[in-house]
Amino acid sequence: MKPEQAKAEIEKLTEKINHHNDLYYQQNRTEISDLEFDKLLEKLIALEEEFPQFKDSHSPTQRVGGTVTKEFATVYHKYPMLSLSNTYSQEELEDFDGRVAKALDGEAYEYFCELKFDGVSISLTYENGLLTRGVTRGDGVRGDDVTANVMTVRNIPLKAKGKNVPPAFEVRGEVFMPKHAFQQLNKEREDIGEEKYANARNTTSGTLKMQNSAEVARRKLDCFAYYLLGDETGLKTHEESIHKLESWRFNVSPTYKKCKNIQEVLEYIQHWENKRQELPLETDGVVIKVNSLEQQRQLGFTAKSPRWAIAYKYKAQSISTRLNGITYQVGRTGAVTPVAELEPVFLAGTTVKRASLHNANEIARLDLRIGDYVYVEKGGEIIPKVTGVEMEKRPKGSAPVVYIDKCPECGTKLVRVEGEAAFYCPNLDGCPPQIRGRIEHFIQRKAMDIDSLGEKTIEQLHLLGLVKSPADLYDLKKEDLLRLEGFKEKSAQNLLAGIDKSREVPFESVLFAIGIRYVGKTVAEKLARYFKTIEKVAAASKEELLAAPEIGEKIAQTVFDYFRNPESQREIARLKAAGLHFESTAKEPEKESDVLGNKSFVISGVFEKYEREELQEIILKNGGRVLSSVSGKLDYLLAGDNMGPSKREKAEKLGVTIISELDFEKLMKG
Ligand code: IVH
């Protein structure tokens, strides 16, 4: 493609993508499928890579991330980010209203109510309509510059568009992880045997501080804007500023309301007390702001917070009920989770019968006894949790709960891995929920995508002794399926066709499907791309696994162990015989030169211009080798920032040449 053609195409694609983004995020509508959208984005990414001179710094491709920030710069806020004074009581709210009335000396005033979003506050700076900086609250005076990560949040406009956009302004808002995204993330973690995150807010906070913005993009954060600051906005009320934000394409929660007096504020609070559970994010109260900006100026600030606003916090909804028993669930990885079986009780809009108890330590910490009356709370967590015991009601003669020592499903003695809170059932191949779990994992959409197979069918297939491992699926015959409840000629044929079609699934999905602990979809993709074939992954030493991009100690160990287990070896052999793909079809990177002359490199730390993965690729394409650990035989240690001191010491001791990114570029020039 000629440059002028590329330029026009980049502009056309940018406009198209922005249009679809707007539809999706501002109007909740779609005109094209996700797949079509991703294709447009991929096309733009490819063109921008080929013609970087035409890449706009605020291109929608920024949303995909890819920037690696080693350390977030601390920057000063132009306007300090104050907190709000809090209250839990109606009286204190009425006192606040009294103070406002008094300070305004008889002038009429109105309030503007919004929900208090439970996320992480963010300051967004715009210059000439472009998002130039995203900063966390920090200590209120200085925060962390997390711009690259903020740019991946799809409903934060990279360009503010609309009428009268001032040359410079700042928007405050709350970045959050929607409930469904949080559940999804936890499901994915559970799926690969990682511990689940406890709540969405802390996860959001951790996500915003991740070094690789591509990972942030995958986490699907959102943002609600609730405050506009600037010298020349020409606005008179907070309400106007909220409407302005909406018109400039910021995402504003439609739950706000202007209230004429404190009575209306109290009604608003009551209205949302339970209804807020239906919202897509966690909220923990209501923020009440004096609407007139002039009156806000009159009221001013205390050292910590504005006098014109207050946060009313809902009490964490809690209730006491009887602990009837404790049951234990066994997951795909064999991890055992205790569950409190409760006397059903109505709490915050739903009947609660069960609550998570996390692990044995939590039961001991709460000193639980069967028959106790326990406090159950619905807080930031979606699943209710037990927070304490009502001691006065403790039944006489009760004894502390003794944690089970045998698997409730198969009777095998449980084990505990050092450093982990959970107990595990080690009976991988004989414990029913582990077997069913592995098959459910294998057939899921992101894996082999056999959608005609549901949980019920899997259970039946297992009960009838037809399927004990994923490989058994490929031996199923029509006669077998006709033995299943509700199965007829047609449904049996459909299922067999689904199984047959899964043979086309690419290697990276197969590698994910076989269910190696900690190997999620992204890791499977990385391994498949790096090693190309299952034989190479299986034969890799721990060292060689560690040399693959983004593979750490924990994953390297589980992958290594998996392929040394005779049971896994048999399973892989059978899946291979069934015709599944065990070889990557992705193209080999073309060799560019031999300038590095078979020299070996260890890459460590974070780099200014390149991601580690990029450096690896450059080395491999130019005749070098990449190793993971420093030894006497190593030629170069390519050192970035934040490299562990022990690596440097070892290299120095062994006389290995330590080179910087710049030195490497010189080497590449030959
Ligand atoms: S207004 C000058 N509105 O609550 C005060 N804050 O305790 C500007 N928050 O750090 C804040 N929802 O992170 C405002 N609708 C809302 C909010 C909100 C959540 C958070 C914000 C702030 C904290 C104050």
XYZ file of C-alpha atoms in Angstrom, residues 26-624:
599
model
C -22.729 6.073 24.938
C -25.886 4.627 23.506
C -25.713 0.978 24.483
C -26.243 -0.014 20.850
C -24.309 -2.077 18.350
C -24.343 -2.167 14.578
C -21.620 -4.762 14.121
C -20.558 -7.924 15.936
C -17.632 -8.048 18.390
C -15.740 -10.073 15.839
C -16.212 -7.492 13.101
C -15.167 -4.778 15.532
C -12.011 -6.666 16.506
C -11.199 -7.140 12.829
C -11.394 -3.384 12.196
C -9.141 -2.791 15.185
C -6.651 -5.424 14.048
C -6.527 -3.852 10.604
C -5.800 -0.451 12.109
C -3.117 -1.867 14.410
C -1.410 -3.515 11.435
C -1.524 -0.343 9.337
C -0.219 1.800 12.180
C 2.627 -0.627 12.655
C 3.539 -0.444 9.003
C 3.096 3.322 8.744
C 3.919 4.647 12.230
C 4.221 8.169 10.814
C 0.422 8.288 10.519
C -0.350 6.959 13.990
C -2.356 9.405 16.041
C -1.295 9.512 19.721
C -4.993 9.209 20.605
C -5.835 6.483 18.140
C -8.471 3.981 19.322
C -5.730 1.331 19.142
C -4.368 2.826 22.378
C -7.249 0.983 24.028
C -5.520 -2.322 23.429
C -2.584 -1.238 25.554
C 0.891 -2.667 25.248
C 2.857 0.073 26.994
C 5.054 -1.152 29.804
C 5.536 1.289 32.661
C 8.308 0.312 35.012
C 7.596 2.873 37.666
C 4.712 5.298 37.795
C 5.880 8.901 38.040
C 4.537 10.824 41.012
C 2.850 14.004 39.869
C 1.200 16.901 41.658
C -2.514 17.467 41.213
C -3.429 20.866 39.826
C -6.401 20.936 42.198
C -5.950 18.788 45.320
C -8.128 15.684 45.434
C -9.981 16.084 48.688
C -12.047 13.477 50.397
C -15.616 13.829 51.587
C -16.883 13.894 55.121
C -18.903 10.780 55.848
C -21.985 10.029 57.806
C -24.165 7.021 58.477
C -27.026 8.863 60.144
C -30.029 10.892 59.094
C -29.523 13.328 62.001
C -26.001 14.147 60.906
C -27.278 14.720 57.416
C -29.850 17.136 58.773
C -27.048 18.857 60.741
C -25.113 19.218 57.484
C -28.171 20.797 55.882
C -28.438 23.161 58.859
C -24.790 24.247 58.401
C -25.329 24.850 54.682
C -28.485 26.925 55.320
C -26.716 28.974 57.962
C -23.632 29.679 55.850
C -25.813 30.711 52.890
C -27.650 33.109 55.125
C -31.218 32.522 54.019
C -30.443 32.153 50.290
C -32.375 29.422 48.464
C -30.310 26.366 47.504
C -30.681 22.935 45.902
C -28.821 19.673 46.183
C -27.553 17.298 43.544
C -27.413 13.649 44.563
C -25.307 10.897 43.041
C -24.460 7.417 44.154
C -21.100 6.892 45.790
C -19.298 4.531 43.458
C -16.991 2.065 45.138
C -13.924 2.116 42.933
C -10.747 4.114 42.610
C -10.870 7.867 42.054
C -9.051 9.237 39.073
C -8.119 12.675 37.812
C -8.211 13.103 34.022
C -6.560 16.112 32.398
C -7.619 17.255 28.926
C -5.764 19.751 26.789
C -7.242 20.915 23.511
C -9.787 18.161 23.883
C -7.183 15.398 24.213
C -6.687 13.219 27.252
C -3.143 14.025 28.342
C -2.918 12.616 31.837
C -4.635 10.182 34.171
C -3.529 10.306 37.801
C -4.607 8.346 40.884
C -5.629 10.173 44.029
C -2.498 9.208 45.978
C -2.345 11.310 49.136
C -4.655 13.912 47.573
C -1.787 16.265 46.754
C 0.307 13.941 44.598
C -0.703 10.756 42.835
C 0.658 8.210 40.355
C 0.665 8.952 36.651
C -1.182 5.945 35.206
C -2.038 7.499 31.828
C -1.180 4.474 29.669
C -3.440 2.269 31.769
C -6.253 4.804 31.895
C -6.215 4.996 28.101
C -7.316 1.383 27.944
C -10.542 2.138 29.858
C -12.960 2.142 26.963
C -15.468 4.664 28.205
C -12.924 7.319 29.118
C -12.841 9.511 25.996
C -9.392 9.866 24.460
C -10.785 12.928 22.706
C -13.557 15.002 24.235
C -15.886 15.961 21.428
C -18.895 18.256 21.426
C -19.865 21.878 21.816
C -17.749 24.395 23.751
C -15.006 22.048 24.869
C -12.686 24.388 26.817
C -8.953 24.403 25.986
C -8.075 22.904 29.354
C -10.117 21.081 31.948
C -9.980 18.263 34.440
C -12.506 15.517 35.038
C -12.751 13.479 38.210
C -14.373 10.135 38.218
C -14.339 6.657 39.611
C -12.666 3.784 37.782
C -14.300 0.477 38.617
C -14.534 -3.119 37.563
C -18.147 -3.953 36.682
C -19.608 -6.842 38.679
C -19.820 -9.098 35.610
C -16.180 -8.395 34.650
C -15.080 -9.131 38.226
C -17.011 -12.395 38.274
C -15.583 -13.339 34.911
C -12.036 -12.582 36.040
C -12.521 -14.665 39.163
C -14.000 -17.484 37.140
C -10.954 -17.456 34.926
C -8.682 -17.480 37.971
C -10.581 -20.332 39.562
C -10.438 -22.165 36.281
C -6.660 -22.247 36.281
C -6.350 -22.878 40.005
C -5.449 -19.326 41.100
C -6.954 -17.932 44.283
C -9.941 -15.680 43.635
C -9.791 -11.929 44.267
C -11.736 -10.818 47.324
C -13.418 -7.672 46.030
C -13.760 -5.534 42.936
C -12.399 -2.317 44.414
C -9.004 -3.693 45.458
C -8.789 -5.539 42.172
C -9.428 -2.278 40.311
C -6.764 -0.543 42.340
C -4.249 -3.312 41.640
C -5.192 -3.355 37.957
C -4.588 0.383 37.533
C -1.069 -0.125 38.843
C -0.167 -3.001 36.539
C 2.965 -2.492 34.510
C 1.645 -3.914 31.261
C -1.285 -1.907 29.917
C -2.294 -4.764 27.588
C -3.208 -6.747 30.703
C -5.149 -3.763 32.043
C -7.081 -3.633 28.748
C -8.035 -7.283 29.156
C -9.470 -6.585 32.607
C -12.328 -4.447 31.213
C -12.415 -1.515 33.623
C -15.069 1.194 33.334
C -15.338 4.740 34.620
C -18.099 7.047 35.824
C -17.334 10.774 35.613
C -18.771 12.955 38.401
C -16.888 16.219 38.615
C -15.672 18.849 36.159
C -12.977 21.344 37.046
C -11.515 24.182 35.013
C -10.980 27.881 34.938
C -13.106 28.722 31.948
C -16.032 26.372 31.979
C -18.648 29.168 32.238
C -20.944 26.850 34.200
C -23.303 27.846 36.974
C -24.362 24.570 38.550
C -23.035 21.073 39.147
C -26.031 19.830 37.187
C -24.855 21.804 34.145
C -21.372 20.361 34.472
C -22.783 16.831 34.574
C -24.794 17.533 31.410
C -21.686 19.015 29.793
C -19.726 15.872 30.634
C -22.472 13.764 29.097
C -22.449 15.897 25.949
C -18.657 15.561 25.621
C -19.091 11.771 25.626
C -18.049 11.039 29.187
C -19.771 8.141 30.865
C -22.053 9.505 33.572
C -24.226 7.232 35.680
C -27.878 8.050 34.945
C -28.714 7.586 38.635
C -28.227 11.255 39.608
C -31.073 13.489 40.751
C -31.505 17.154 41.602
C -33.257 17.553 44.973
C -35.044 20.660 46.183
C -34.424 20.052 49.873
C -33.070 17.585 52.411
C -36.377 15.661 52.464
C -35.964 14.864 48.799
C -32.363 13.861 49.514
C -33.588 11.421 52.164
C -36.083 9.988 49.688
C -33.298 9.532 47.144
C -31.225 7.709 49.756
C -34.126 5.431 50.587
C -34.946 4.811 46.941
C -31.456 3.494 46.220
C -30.868 1.580 49.473
C -31.836 -1.773 47.936
C -32.214 -0.857 44.298
C -28.482 -0.115 44.036
C -27.862 -3.885 44.135
C -29.214 -4.015 40.587
C -26.535 -1.621 39.288
C -23.588 -3.010 37.329
C -21.084 -1.881 39.980
C -20.633 -1.744 43.732
C -21.852 1.410 45.464
C -21.555 2.185 49.150
C -23.566 5.361 49.652
C -24.828 8.625 48.242
C -22.851 11.823 47.602
C -24.847 14.977 48.247
C -23.538 18.192 46.640
C -24.821 21.765 46.804
C -25.830 22.395 43.203
C -24.868 26.040 42.655
C -21.150 26.480 41.926
C -21.250 30.018 43.310
C -22.704 28.699 46.568
C -20.034 25.991 46.584
C -17.412 28.772 46.456
C -19.194 30.596 49.281
C -19.192 27.485 51.447
C -15.542 26.652 50.693
C -13.442 23.871 52.184
C -12.104 22.646 55.484
C -8.530 21.330 55.462
C -9.720 17.907 54.323
C -13.035 18.179 52.532
C -15.520 20.539 50.910
C -18.201 22.107 53.121
C -20.612 21.909 50.199
C -20.718 18.122 49.962
C -21.141 15.086 52.189
C -21.227 11.322 51.695
C -24.037 9.341 53.266
C -22.847 5.763 53.621
C -25.209 2.833 53.726
C -24.543 0.552 56.653
C -23.122 -2.741 55.421
C -26.247 -4.821 55.394
C -25.867 -7.399 58.079
C -28.165 -9.832 59.828
C -27.794 -12.672 62.304
C -28.947 -16.200 61.498
C -28.298 -19.787 62.607
C -25.367 -21.742 61.249
C -26.983 -25.097 60.508
C -23.894 -26.779 59.174
C -20.811 -26.573 57.014
C -20.521 -28.292 53.654
C -17.447 -28.641 51.510
C -17.150 -28.113 47.772
C -14.424 -29.649 45.653
C -13.362 -27.770 42.533
C -11.685 -28.844 39.301
C -8.237 -28.461 40.782
C -9.188 -30.417 43.899
C -9.259 -27.314 46.119
C -11.781 -27.660 48.934
C -13.966 -24.656 49.824
C -16.071 -24.664 52.995
C -19.581 -23.215 52.724
C -21.794 -22.068 55.623
C -25.272 -23.602 55.439
C -27.552 -21.021 57.040
C -31.113 -20.810 58.262
C -32.611 -18.890 55.289
C -32.825 -15.178 55.985
C -33.857 -12.140 53.914
C -31.031 -9.648 53.383
C -30.740 -6.689 50.992
C -33.282 -7.918 48.507
C -32.523 -11.650 48.438
C -32.867 -14.736 50.607
C -29.504 -15.915 51.851
C -29.058 -19.626 52.539
C -25.340 -20.076 52.088
C -22.222 -18.017 52.578
C -18.600 -18.545 51.668
C -16.158 -19.334 54.456
C -13.059 -19.236 52.225
C -10.832 -21.768 54.022
C -9.957 -23.562 57.259
C -8.099 -20.538 58.655
C -11.225 -18.426 58.335
C -13.308 -20.974 60.290
C -10.679 -21.022 63.037
C -10.419 -17.217 63.061
C -14.188 -16.902 63.543
C -14.172 -19.777 66.059
C -17.348 -21.145 64.462
C -19.554 -23.776 66.061
C -22.572 -25.474 64.566
C -25.734 -23.940 66.043
C -24.083 -20.524 66.484
C -25.953 -17.410 65.439
C -23.630 -15.762 62.952
C -23.622 -12.299 61.376
C -23.977 -12.418 57.634
C -23.025 -9.382 55.590
C -23.460 -8.288 52.016
C -20.719 -5.802 51.428
C -18.454 -5.216 48.463
C -18.468 -8.946 47.878
C -21.230 -10.376 45.789
C -21.435 -13.607 47.756
C -22.524 -12.953 51.344
C -19.934 -13.617 54.001
C -19.947 -14.562 57.661
C -18.349 -11.755 59.664
C -18.747 -12.846 63.290
C -20.594 -14.808 65.937
C -23.328 -13.573 68.289
C -21.649 -14.884 71.427
C -24.627 -14.404 73.768
C -26.583 -16.940 71.765
C -23.861 -19.597 71.647
C -25.386 -22.999 72.561
C -24.002 -24.521 75.745
C -21.521 -27.309 75.351
C -20.780 -26.580 71.704
C -17.395 -27.514 70.316
C -15.282 -25.767 67.650
C -15.758 -27.024 64.108
C -13.261 -29.698 63.185
C -12.214 -29.263 59.583
C -12.642 -32.341 57.443
C -9.536 -34.383 56.732
C -11.023 -36.551 53.973
C -12.478 -35.516 50.638
C -16.282 -35.267 50.963
C -16.650 -36.654 47.438
C -14.218 -39.553 47.269
C -12.925 -40.079 50.814
C -9.250 -39.523 49.979
C -7.132 -37.929 52.709
C -6.762 -34.199 52.055
C -3.378 -32.502 51.727
C -2.245 -28.945 52.230
C 0.480 -27.360 50.117
C 2.875 -25.248 52.129
C 2.131 -21.564 51.854
C -1.436 -22.115 50.627
C -4.572 -21.701 52.686
C -6.670 -24.327 50.912
C -6.746 -28.087 51.435
C -6.667 -30.242 48.312
C -7.969 -33.644 47.392
C -5.019 -35.341 45.667
C -7.164 -37.983 43.957
C -7.010 -36.306 40.541
C -8.212 -39.257 38.537
C -10.793 -40.775 40.853
C -12.573 -37.804 42.423
C -15.851 -37.117 40.538
C -16.028 -33.283 40.746
C -12.405 -33.058 39.621
C -13.074 -35.331 36.663
C -16.257 -33.499 35.695
C -14.534 -30.157 36.266
C -11.697 -31.090 33.915
C -14.147 -32.049 31.196
C -16.167 -28.866 31.709
C -12.936 -26.923 31.431
C -11.939 -28.831 28.300
C -15.167 -28.236 26.391
C -15.689 -24.548 27.256
C -15.889 -21.921 24.548
C -12.362 -20.588 24.970
C -11.024 -24.134 24.855
C -12.414 -26.880 22.572
C -15.756 -25.111 22.184
C -18.026 -28.178 22.237
C -21.206 -26.289 22.982
C -23.564 -29.223 22.557
C -22.160 -30.708 25.768
C -23.583 -29.365 29.037
C -22.914 -30.015 32.723
C -25.813 -32.482 33.013
C -24.636 -34.572 30.077
C -21.097 -34.632 31.425
C -22.402 -35.884 34.751
C -24.355 -38.666 33.035
C -21.447 -39.639 30.815
C -19.301 -39.933 33.903
C -21.887 -41.862 35.905
C -22.291 -44.368 33.098
C -18.519 -44.818 33.064
C -18.303 -43.585 29.474
C -16.059 -40.574 30.090
C -13.333 -40.292 32.699
C -11.022 -37.917 30.905
C -11.302 -35.543 27.928
C -9.726 -38.110 25.589
C -12.695 -40.457 26.211
C -14.955 -37.934 24.455
C -13.324 -38.828 21.149
C -14.144 -42.527 21.606
C -17.885 -41.943 22.114
C -20.219 -43.748 19.738
C -23.812 -43.015 18.846
C -24.977 -46.108 20.779
C -23.288 -44.767 23.915
C -25.089 -41.452 23.627
C -28.467 -43.063 23.057
C -28.140 -44.503 26.577
C -28.242 -40.977 27.999
C -31.475 -39.609 29.379
C -33.311 -37.458 26.831
C -30.915 -38.302 23.989
C -32.386 -39.188 20.594
C -30.881 -39.784 17.170
C -30.685 -36.056 16.379
C -29.178 -34.871 19.684
C -26.657 -37.717 19.594
C -25.638 -36.754 16.077
C -25.298 -33.095 17.089
C -23.037 -33.949 19.982
C -20.847 -36.207 17.859
C -20.621 -33.482 15.223
C -19.612 -30.954 17.918
C -16.910 -33.273 19.205
C -15.694 -33.915 15.684
C -15.528 -30.203 14.887
C -13.389 -29.572 17.964
C -10.572 -31.387 16.153
C -10.086 -28.166 14.182
C -9.394 -26.041 17.260
C -5.884 -24.495 17.097
C -2.982 -25.661 19.230
C -3.095 -22.745 21.704
C -6.713 -23.553 22.594
C -5.888 -27.257 22.972
C -2.993 -26.370 25.262
C -5.357 -24.312 27.397
C -8.034 -27.023 27.298
C -5.866 -29.783 28.749
C -6.005 -27.832 31.990
C -2.475 -27.449 33.309
C -2.676 -25.542 36.564
C -2.072 -21.765 36.222
C -2.077 -22.038 32.418
C -4.851 -19.671 31.361
C -5.674 -18.790 27.784
C -3.068 -16.032 27.498
C -0.286 -18.180 28.929
C -1.267 -21.041 26.611
C -1.031 -18.677 23.650
C 2.399 -17.500 24.744
C 3.668 -21.073 25.198
C 2.230 -22.219 21.871
C 3.740 -19.299 20.013
C 7.129 -19.744 21.641
C 7.528 -23.537 21.556
C 5.431 -24.250 18.447
C 4.761 -27.938 19.223
C 3.583 -29.967 22.193
C 6.747 -32.085 21.972
C 8.864 -29.011 22.535
C 6.763 -27.803 25.458
C 6.854 -31.296 26.956
C 10.598 -31.662 26.547
C 11.442 -28.179 27.856
C 13.495 -27.976 31.021
C 12.367 -25.575 33.712
C 15.072 -23.199 32.527
C 13.797 -23.291 28.983
C 10.229 -22.747 30.141
C 11.334 -19.738 32.146
C 12.890 -18.277 29.021
C 9.468 -18.112 27.336
C 7.788 -14.714 27.515
C 5.910 -13.985 30.723
C 6.442 -17.448 32.189
C 7.394 -17.283 35.863
C 8.579 -19.828 38.416
C 5.116 -21.023 39.407
C 3.883 -21.702 35.870
C 7.194 -23.216 34.730
C 6.995 -25.683 37.615
C 3.411 -26.803 36.985
C 4.011 -27.172 33.233
C 7.191 -29.147 33.876
C 5.445 -31.414 36.410
C 2.439 -31.949 34.150
C 4.482 -33.403 31.312
C 6.419 -35.678 33.641
C 3.259 -37.305 34.930
C 2.683 -40.653 33.111
C -1.085 -40.123 33.303
C -0.812 -36.798 31.425
C 1.537 -38.370 28.895
C -1.022 -41.086 28.153
C -3.802 -38.516 27.858
C -1.811 -36.357 25.432
C -0.955 -39.413 23.326
C -4.638 -40.354 23.089
C -5.682 -36.801 22.200
C -3.008 -36.763 19.529
C -4.296 -40.048 18.145
C -7.787 -38.513 18.109
C -6.465 -35.930 15.655
C -6.287 -32.750 17.755
C -3.887 -29.992 16.770
C -0.652 -30.121 18.703
C 1.337 -27.851 16.478
C 1.127 -24.122 16.065
C 0.122 -22.949 12.630
C 1.440 -19.449 13.327
C 4.268 -18.537 10.987
C 7.870 -18.861 12.178
C 9.411 -15.427 12.525
C 11.534 -14.938 9.467
C 15.236 -14.865 10.020
C 16.567 -11.364 9.391
C 20.295 -11.701 9.934
C 23.035 -13.590 11.716
C 24.519 -10.505 13.226
C 24.350 -11.904 16.789
C 26.424 -14.933 15.770
C 24.909 -17.564 18.099
C 25.730 -15.477 21.191
C 23.582 -16.136 24.271
C 21.578 -13.512 26.154
C 19.701 -13.301 29.420
C 17.168 -10.454 29.455
C 16.327 -8.963 32.807
C 14.515 -5.887 34.089
C 12.345 -3.349 32.302
C 13.405 -1.436 29.217
C 12.869 2.034 27.871
C 12.068 1.215 24.239
C 11.225 -2.463 24.101
C 9.143 -5.024 25.846
C 11.057 -8.116 26.877
C 9.135 -10.185 24.396
C 10.203 -7.845 21.592
C 13.851 -8.107 22.584
C 13.589 -11.895 22.581
C 12.161 -11.837 19.113
C 14.865 -9.501 17.797
C 17.562 -11.740 19.289
C 16.073 -14.911 17.852
C 15.497 -13.382 14.427
C 19.089 -12.199 14.299
C 20.886 -15.401 15.138
C 21.162 -15.087 18.932
